[in-house]
Each structure stands twice: as structure tokens, then as C-alpha cells.
Short mmCIF file of C-alpha atoms in Angstrom, two decimals:
data_model
loop_
_atom_site.label_atom_id
_atom_site.label_comp_id
_atom_site.label_asym_id
_atom_site.label_seq_id
_atom_site.Cartn_x
_atom_site.Cartn_y
_atom_site.Cartn_z
CA UNK A 1 -84.37 139.16 -158.12
CA UNK A 2 -88.02 140.22 -158.16
CA UNK A 3 -90.76 138.65 -156.05
CA UNK A 4 -92.10 136.85 -159.15
CA UNK A 5 -88.57 135.53 -159.96
CA UNK A 6 -88.21 134.22 -156.43
CA UNK A 7 -91.51 132.54 -156.53
CA UNK A 8 -90.67 130.92 -159.83
CA UNK A 9 -87.34 129.79 -158.53
CA UNK A 10 -89.05 128.20 -155.42
CA UNK A 11 -91.53 126.41 -157.57
CA UNK A 12 -88.77 124.93 -159.76
CA UNK A 13 -86.71 123.96 -156.72
CA UNK A 14 -89.68 122.04 -155.32
CA UNK A 15 -90.18 120.24 -158.63
CA UNK A 16 -86.51 119.41 -158.70
CA UNK A 17 -86.58 118.01 -155.15
CA UNK A 18 -89.71 115.98 -155.90
CA UNK A 19 -87.91 112.68 -155.95
CA UNK A 20 -87.05 113.24 -152.24
CA UNK A 21 -90.71 113.61 -151.38
CA UNK A 22 -91.69 110.43 -153.22
CA UNK A 23 -89.01 108.45 -151.39
CA UNK A 24 -90.09 109.78 -148.06
CA UNK A 25 -93.59 108.68 -148.76
CA UNK A 26 -92.40 105.27 -149.95
CA UNK A 27 -90.47 104.88 -146.63
CA UNK A 28 -93.50 105.90 -144.57
CA UNK A 29 -95.54 103.19 -146.31
CA UNK A 30 -92.78 100.61 -146.02
CA UNK A 31 -92.61 101.29 -142.24
CA UNK A 32 -96.43 101.30 -142.00
CA UNK A 33 -96.40 104.67 -140.24
CA UNK A 34 -99.88 105.73 -141.39
CA UNK A 35 -101.33 102.45 -140.18
CA UNK A 36 -99.70 102.87 -136.84
CA UNK A 37 -101.40 106.31 -136.59
CA UNK A 38 -104.80 104.96 -137.61
CA UNK A 39 -106.25 105.25 -134.08
CA UNK A 40 -104.74 108.62 -133.22
CA UNK A 41 -101.55 110.51 -132.53
CA UNK A 42 -98.41 108.81 -131.28
CA UNK A 43 -95.07 110.04 -129.95
CA UNK A 44 -92.20 109.72 -132.42
CA UNK A 45 -90.12 107.58 -129.98
CA UNK A 46 -93.02 105.18 -129.65
CA UNK A 47 -93.29 105.05 -133.43
CA UNK A 48 -89.56 104.38 -133.63
CA UNK A 49 -89.94 101.43 -131.20
CA UNK A 50 -92.86 99.99 -133.18
CA UNK A 51 -91.00 100.37 -136.55
CA UNK A 52 -87.56 99.28 -135.33
CA UNK A 53 -85.99 102.54 -136.51
CA UNK A 54 -83.48 105.07 -135.14
CA UNK A 55 -85.57 107.50 -133.11
CA UNK A 56 -83.87 110.82 -134.04
CA UNK A 57 -83.84 109.83 -137.74
CA UNK A 58 -87.48 108.76 -137.74
CA UNK A 59 -88.38 112.03 -136.11
CA UNK A 60 -86.73 113.94 -138.96
CA UNK A 61 -88.77 111.93 -141.48
CA UNK A 62 -91.96 112.59 -139.64
CA UNK A 63 -91.26 116.25 -139.27
CA UNK A 64 -90.66 116.53 -143.08
CA UNK A 65 -93.84 114.59 -143.87
CA UNK A 66 -95.68 117.08 -141.67
CA UNK A 67 -94.12 119.96 -143.68
CA UNK A 68 -95.68 118.47 -146.84
CA UNK A 69 -99.16 118.10 -145.30
CA UNK A 70 -99.00 114.28 -145.11
CA UNK A 71 -98.76 114.26 -141.31
CA UNK A 72 -99.51 116.80 -138.60
CA UNK A 73 -97.53 117.52 -135.41
CA UNK A 74 -100.23 118.67 -132.90
CA UNK A 75 -97.69 118.65 -130.04
CA UNK A 76 -93.88 118.50 -130.08
CA UNK A 77 -92.69 115.07 -131.20
CA UNK A 78 -96.23 113.81 -131.47
CA UNK A 79 -97.61 112.99 -134.94
CA UNK A 80 -101.02 112.22 -136.52
CA UNK A 81 -102.16 111.69 -140.10
CA UNK A 82 -103.46 114.54 -142.18
CA UNK A 83 -106.13 113.67 -144.74
CA UNK A 84 -103.47 112.94 -147.37
CA UNK A 85 -101.58 110.70 -144.94
CA UNK A 86 -104.68 108.75 -144.17
CA UNK A 87 -104.69 107.57 -147.84
CA UNK A 88 -101.43 105.80 -147.15
CA UNK A 89 -103.19 103.46 -144.72
CA UNK A 90 -103.76 100.24 -146.70
CA UNK A 91 -107.15 99.73 -144.99
CA UNK A 92 -108.48 103.18 -146.01
CA UNK A 93 -111.02 103.41 -148.90
CA UNK A 94 -109.21 104.66 -151.97
CA UNK A 95 -105.78 104.20 -150.40
CA UNK A 96 -102.64 104.81 -152.46
CA UNK A 97 -100.24 102.38 -150.80
CA UNK A 98 -100.18 99.99 -153.75
CA UNK A 99 -99.55 102.86 -156.12
CA UNK A 100 -96.65 104.08 -153.91
CA UNK A 101 -95.11 100.60 -153.79
CA UNK A 102 -95.22 100.32 -157.61
CA UNK A 103 -94.32 103.82 -158.77
CA UNK A 104 -91.64 104.44 -156.05
CA UNK A 105 -90.31 100.87 -156.12
CA UNK A 106 -87.02 99.86 -157.65
CA UNK A 107 -88.31 98.69 -161.05
CA UNK A 108 -89.97 102.00 -161.87
CA UNK A 109 -87.50 104.19 -159.95
CA UNK A 110 -84.38 102.76 -161.55
CA UNK A 111 -85.91 102.93 -165.00
CA UNK A 112 -86.76 106.60 -164.57
CA UNK A 113 -83.12 107.26 -163.63
CA UNK A 114 -82.44 106.34 -167.24
CA UNK A 115 -84.96 108.75 -168.77
CA UNK A 116 -82.20 110.41 -170.74
CA UNK A 117 -81.50 107.11 -172.52
CA UNK A 118 -85.16 106.86 -173.55
CA UNK A 119 -85.31 110.42 -174.72
CA UNK A 120 -82.07 109.99 -176.72
CA UNK A 121 -82.85 106.64 -178.30
CA UNK A 122 -86.61 106.28 -178.18
CA UNK A 123 -86.06 102.97 -176.36
CA UNK A 124 -87.71 101.84 -173.10
CA UNK A 125 -85.21 102.33 -170.32
CA UNK A 126 -86.85 99.42 -168.49
CA UNK A 127 -85.78 97.05 -171.24
CA UNK A 128 -82.23 98.20 -171.10
CA UNK A 129 -82.13 97.99 -167.32
CA UNK A 130 -83.74 94.54 -166.95
CA UNK A 131 -82.75 92.89 -170.29
CA UNK A 132 -86.35 92.17 -171.19
CA UNK A 133 -89.59 93.97 -171.92
CA UNK A 134 -91.95 95.07 -169.15
CA UNK A 135 -94.60 92.46 -169.62
CA UNK A 136 -92.11 89.62 -169.89
CA UNK A 137 -90.53 90.80 -166.66
CA UNK A 138 -93.98 90.80 -165.00
CA UNK A 139 -94.60 87.21 -166.14
CA UNK A 140 -91.21 86.06 -164.82
CA UNK A 141 -91.30 87.81 -161.43
CA UNK A 142 -94.37 86.77 -159.38
CA UNK A 143 -93.63 89.19 -156.52
CA UNK A 144 -93.45 92.23 -158.70
CA UNK A 145 -96.43 90.92 -160.78
CA UNK A 146 -98.46 91.01 -157.54
CA UNK A 147 -97.36 94.54 -156.78
CA UNK A 148 -98.34 95.56 -160.32
CA UNK A 149 -101.77 93.80 -160.14
CA UNK A 150 -102.48 95.29 -156.76
CA UNK A 151 -101.72 98.78 -157.96
CA UNK A 152 -103.87 98.42 -161.09
CA UNK A 153 -106.68 96.95 -158.97
CA UNK A 154 -106.51 99.83 -156.54
CA UNK A 155 -106.71 102.34 -159.37
CA UNK A 156 -109.58 100.50 -160.92
CA UNK A 157 -111.54 100.49 -157.63
CA UNK A 158 -111.16 104.30 -157.32
CA UNK A 159 -111.97 105.01 -160.98
CA UNK A 160 -114.85 102.57 -161.49
CA UNK A 161 -117.62 104.61 -159.85
CA UNK A 162 -116.64 107.67 -161.83
CA UNK A 163 -116.45 105.69 -165.06
CA UNK A 164 -119.92 104.12 -164.48
CA UNK A 165 -121.42 107.56 -163.59
CA UNK A 166 -119.72 109.22 -166.63
CA UNK A 167 -120.66 106.84 -169.40
CA UNK A 168 -123.79 104.88 -170.26
CA UNK A 169 -122.90 101.20 -170.78
CA UNK A 170 -126.52 100.07 -170.73
CA UNK A 171 -127.01 99.67 -174.47
CA UNK A 172 -124.71 96.61 -174.51
CA UNK A 173 -126.18 93.14 -173.76
CA UNK A 174 -122.72 91.56 -173.31
CA UNK A 175 -119.64 93.61 -172.56
CA UNK A 176 -116.29 92.10 -173.23
CA UNK A 177 -113.54 93.69 -171.09
CA UNK A 178 -110.35 93.00 -173.09
CA UNK A 179 -107.45 93.01 -170.71
CA UNK A 180 -109.95 93.65 -167.90
CA UNK A 181 -107.55 93.04 -164.98
CA UNK A 182 -109.23 91.64 -161.85
CA UNK A 183 -112.68 92.42 -163.06
CA UNK A 184 -113.24 95.46 -160.75
CA UNK A 185 -114.47 97.77 -163.51
CA UNK A 186 -116.63 95.15 -165.16
CA UNK A 187 -118.25 94.36 -161.75
CA UNK A 188 -119.06 98.04 -161.24
CA UNK A 189 -120.65 98.23 -164.67
CA UNK A 190 -122.72 95.11 -164.18
CA UNK A 191 -123.99 96.29 -160.83
CA UNK A 192 -125.49 99.29 -162.60
CA UNK A 193 -126.95 97.26 -165.50
CA UNK A 194 -128.74 94.18 -164.10
CA UNK A 195 -129.71 92.78 -167.52
CA UNK A 196 -126.13 92.82 -168.85
CA UNK A 197 -123.67 90.03 -168.99
CA UNK A 198 -119.84 90.47 -169.02
CA UNK A 199 -116.71 88.68 -170.12
CA UNK A 200 -113.17 89.37 -168.89
CA UNK A 201 -110.24 88.38 -171.17
CA UNK A 202 -106.97 88.09 -169.21
CA UNK A 203 -103.77 86.16 -168.71
CA UNK A 204 -104.01 83.02 -166.50
CA UNK A 205 -102.61 84.65 -163.37
CA UNK A 206 -104.85 87.69 -163.48
CA UNK A 207 -107.82 85.67 -164.70
CA UNK A 208 -108.01 83.79 -161.42
CA UNK A 209 -108.13 87.05 -159.50
CA UNK A 210 -110.97 88.19 -161.83
CA UNK A 211 -112.92 84.98 -161.06
CA UNK A 212 -112.59 85.57 -157.40
CA UNK A 213 -113.50 89.28 -157.59
CA UNK A 214 -116.59 88.63 -159.72
CA UNK A 215 -117.75 85.76 -157.55
CA UNK A 216 -117.21 87.88 -154.48
CA UNK A 217 -119.43 90.51 -156.03
CA UNK A 218 -122.18 87.95 -156.59
CA UNK A 219 -121.71 88.16 -160.38
CA UNK A 220 -120.37 84.69 -161.16
CA UNK A 221 -123.60 83.73 -162.91
CA UNK A 222 -123.52 86.73 -165.22
CA UNK A 223 -119.90 86.65 -166.14
CA UNK A 224 -117.27 84.59 -167.87
CA UNK A 225 -113.48 84.79 -167.43
CA UNK A 226 -111.52 83.75 -170.50
CA UNK A 227 -107.78 83.05 -170.38
CA UNK A 228 -105.86 84.09 -173.43
CA UNK A 229 -103.74 86.51 -175.36
CA UNK A 230 -105.66 89.43 -176.80
CA UNK A 231 -103.24 89.59 -179.78
CA UNK A 232 -104.29 86.07 -180.80
CA UNK A 233 -108.07 85.87 -180.20
CA UNK A 234 -110.85 87.89 -178.46
CA UNK A 235 -114.20 86.28 -177.42
CA UNK A 236 -116.91 86.63 -180.03
CA UNK A 237 -119.76 86.75 -177.57
CA UNK A 238 -120.03 90.54 -177.06
CA UNK A 239 -121.76 93.53 -178.63
CA UNK A 240 -119.49 96.00 -176.76
CA UNK A 241 -115.74 95.60 -176.51
CA UNK A 242 -114.01 97.59 -173.75
CA UNK A 243 -110.30 98.28 -173.61
CA UNK A 244 -109.33 100.38 -170.60
CA UNK A 245 -105.71 101.54 -170.34
CA UNK A 246 -104.65 98.95 -172.94
CA UNK A 247 -103.79 100.68 -176.19
CA UNK A 248 -101.38 103.13 -174.55
CA UNK A 249 -99.05 100.22 -173.73
CA UNK A 250 -98.30 99.59 -177.38
CA UNK A 251 -96.88 101.42 -180.50
CA UNK A 252 -99.17 101.93 -183.49
CA UNK A 253 -98.19 98.64 -185.14
CA UNK A 254 -99.09 96.58 -182.09
CA UNK A 255 -102.18 98.70 -181.32
CA UNK A 256 -103.51 98.13 -184.78
CA UNK A 257 -102.83 94.35 -184.47
CA UNK A 258 -104.76 94.23 -181.25
CA UNK A 259 -107.72 96.21 -182.65
CA UNK A 260 -107.75 93.95 -185.72
CA UNK A 261 -108.12 90.97 -183.45
CA UNK A 262 -111.14 92.68 -181.83
CA UNK A 263 -112.56 93.56 -185.22
CA UNK A 264 -112.46 89.84 -186.26
CA UNK A 265 -114.62 88.99 -183.24
CA UNK A 266 -117.14 91.77 -183.96
CA UNK A 267 -120.18 92.25 -186.09
CA UNK A 268 -120.87 95.54 -187.72
CA UNK A 269 -123.46 96.52 -185.16
CA UNK A 270 -121.06 96.03 -182.27
CA UNK A 271 -119.04 98.87 -180.76
CA UNK A 272 -115.40 99.31 -179.56
CA UNK A 273 -115.03 101.40 -176.44
CA UNK A 274 -111.44 102.54 -175.78
CA UNK A 275 -111.13 104.20 -172.33
CA UNK A 276 -107.94 106.18 -172.21
CA UNK A 277 -106.63 109.76 -171.97
CA UNK A 278 -106.79 111.78 -175.17
CA UNK A 279 -104.05 114.34 -175.43
CA UNK A 280 -104.78 117.83 -176.84
CA UNK A 281 -103.01 118.79 -180.10
CA UNK A 282 -100.70 121.32 -178.38
CA UNK A 283 -99.60 122.15 -174.90
CA UNK A 284 -101.37 125.49 -175.30
CA UNK A 285 -104.54 123.61 -174.48
CA UNK A 286 -105.18 122.17 -171.02
CA UNK A 287 -103.04 119.01 -170.45
CA UNK A 288 -103.95 116.88 -167.45
CA UNK A 289 -100.76 116.51 -165.32
CA UNK A 290 -101.51 112.81 -164.84
CA UNK A 291 -101.66 112.29 -168.51
CA UNK A 292 -98.35 114.06 -169.05
CA UNK A 293 -96.85 111.76 -166.41
CA UNK A 294 -98.37 108.73 -167.95
CA UNK A 295 -97.17 109.55 -171.46
CA UNK A 296 -93.51 109.79 -170.44
CA UNK A 297 -93.99 106.72 -168.13
CA UNK A 298 -94.99 104.71 -171.15
CA UNK A 299 -91.82 105.83 -172.95
CA UNK A 300 -89.64 104.72 -169.96
CA UNK A 301 -91.38 101.44 -169.32
CA UNK A 302 -92.76 100.09 -172.59
CA UNK A 303 -91.39 99.56 -176.16
CA UNK A 304 -93.33 102.30 -177.99
CA UNK A 305 -96.32 102.86 -175.79
CA UNK A 306 -97.74 106.43 -175.61
CA UNK A 307 -100.86 108.51 -174.87
CA UNK A 308 -102.54 109.55 -178.14
CA UNK A 309 -104.29 112.58 -179.52
CA UNK A 310 -107.70 112.19 -181.10
CA UNK A 311 -106.03 112.25 -184.56
CA UNK A 312 -103.57 109.60 -183.51
CA UNK A 313 -106.41 107.44 -182.10
CA UNK A 314 -108.38 107.86 -185.36
CA UNK A 315 -105.33 106.71 -187.43
CA UNK A 316 -105.04 103.53 -185.40
CA UNK A 317 -108.78 102.92 -185.60
CA UNK A 318 -108.93 103.30 -189.28
CA UNK A 319 -105.94 101.07 -189.86
CA UNK A 320 -107.65 98.33 -187.91
CA UNK A 321 -111.03 98.58 -189.61
CA UNK A 322 -112.91 101.00 -187.39
CA UNK A 323 -114.40 104.40 -187.88
CA UNK A 324 -113.84 106.65 -184.87
CA UNK A 325 -117.45 107.55 -184.07
CA UNK A 326 -117.32 109.67 -180.91
CA UNK A 327 -115.12 110.90 -178.08
CA UNK A 328 -116.88 111.41 -174.74
CA UNK A 329 -116.27 114.30 -172.32
CA UNK A 330 -113.47 113.71 -169.80
CA UNK A 331 -114.73 111.50 -166.94
CA UNK A 332 -114.79 113.20 -163.59
CA UNK A 333 -111.83 112.55 -161.26
CA UNK A 334 -109.89 110.83 -164.03
CA UNK A 335 -108.12 111.75 -167.24
CA UNK A 336 -110.18 109.23 -169.25
CA UNK A 337 -112.44 109.65 -172.18
CA UNK A 338 -114.34 106.92 -173.99
CA UNK A 339 -113.38 106.76 -177.62
CA UNK A 340 -116.05 104.86 -179.56
CA UNK A 341 -115.27 102.84 -182.65
CA UNK A 342 -117.73 101.63 -185.27
CA UNK A 343 -116.64 98.63 -187.38
CA UNK A 344 -116.25 99.44 -190.98
CA UNK A 345 -118.05 96.90 -193.26
CA UNK A 346 -115.69 94.28 -194.63
#
């Protein structure tokens, strides 16, 4: 075996063992290890006492996390957080604890175990496992729904400054955020455009979080939160309609239905702004790793959702009564682009 062959083998072995790493990270978050190290290094036996764990076993976990660069071991059996580990402290700006709880938790984890089923049948493994579709499960399970909303809010808080810096939302007098989550992104946009107003359309449970978020940001007077189903009706008060990470949850039929609902609310001068990854035509071009993960995750979790190429996005737009007018550059620190749609005259 040549040196190159050995390096290739080592790379593939690390990828194959990747699930072990993710579960060690999940366990560290569950035990709050990074939070216990917030104020400086601690001995592994002290950490075991604080977490109620078996000292030799916890030491083995900590040592492995140090090998991955998540922790450091400045002295024997004494551990501290590395920069990556600090992001697993739920009080840290941009922390990933909510993402870890969602993506390494049972609902996602057990669905991914059934990836072969999804690849074989084209069906969502999540549906087979839980006997219902993803969003119905979220609606029926408040504890998981909160984990999901927290993770989406954490992502939005990280992404929002980059989105605001990477795209000019100022031309729109009233921006309607369709499926806008807890209002984090809309709040960031409105802070940069003082003359603008905003509307969030969300389900009742998430709508209340959006009201609290926007009020806490001092934006209650410039915003409205509407409860509803975006397949039924979208507020007619906007001249810009933003859909972030929404279309990729649905197959083409449902995506077209959603965009037609938007089109009914819009005048010809209004604009549709779809904020999602845009896949290249072939893998010969640069494919963002996060987009590749997201595309297969949509297969596993949703009934027909997927990341689209520009041509696939154009097809959905045209079927819903829009012309694809422009695709922005990729927004820094994300895999998003803004795909602009212009309503076609009726």
C-alpha cells in the first residue's frame, strides 16, 4: 500500500467512524461538560462528580474529545475547552448545543439509520419510523417541537448578520417573512432598514415566540405576526415576500402550491425572495458540504423535500406564475443564495 493509499484509507475510516464522534459530542452536551469548563480547566474526577458519571469512563470520553480538538488536556487528567468545545456551551454566542440536540437526538438519529429505505423507495424514513410525517410529529410532540424551534432559532441568529450584509433588503417597504420562525431574521433586517415594516406568518406555537422576539428587539410597533397556514393564505400587505429554508421541505407539487399562494397575495411590482442553497448542475462543480448533507437530510425526514438546482428552481417558479429574475452570489458563512422571482402578469 502506497502512502497515498494509506492516507485515503485513513480518510475513509474517519468518515465511517463519524457517527461515533457525533454521539460523543451529544453526550458531552447532555452532561453539560463544556458549561462546567466555562471558567477554566477541571480535573476529570471533579467533572465526574459534577456530572454523576463513572470517573474512568468519563475520562475516556474527555480524552477522545481532546483528540478531536473539542477539548484540550493541558495536564494529565485535567481538561479545558478548545475553541470548538466552547461553542458547545449554551451561553456562548453562536453556540451549537441546540443543533447537537436536534441532529444527534433520537428522532433524526433513528431516521438516518433507515437511510437505505429512503434510497430504495424514495420515501421519508422518518414517516416510516414514526407513523406520521415530520411536521405532524412536530405538532403532536411539544418537547421535540421546542428542540426543533430552538435549533432553527440558533441557526437563524448565526446566519442573520451574514444575510443582512450579503443582500440589500432596503427596496422593500413591507417585508413578509413566510414561515419566518421566531422572527430572528426579520428583526435583523428591520434593524438595518429603519423605514421598513415587517410581517411574520407562522403557526400559532411559533407565532408567539416571534411576537416575544420582535417585542424584545423593540420592533413591536413596526411588525405584525400573523397566525396561519402558508398553503392557505399569505398576507397581502407586502411588496417583498421572503421564504428562507421553506421550499426545500416540499416536493415540486407542494412547492408550486405554496408559491401560488404567495402569487395570489402579490402585485406585479412585488418580489419573491427565496433564500436557500442552489445546487450546481454536477458534482464536478463545487458543492458545499452542508448543502450535500441538507439534501439527503430532506430525503430522510420529509416526504419529497430536496435542495434544488437553478433549473429546478426556475421550473417551480414558472409553474407558480413567477419568472426567475436573478440569483445572488452565495452569502458568506452560509450556503444560501437569494433567488428572486418576478410575478408574471395574470
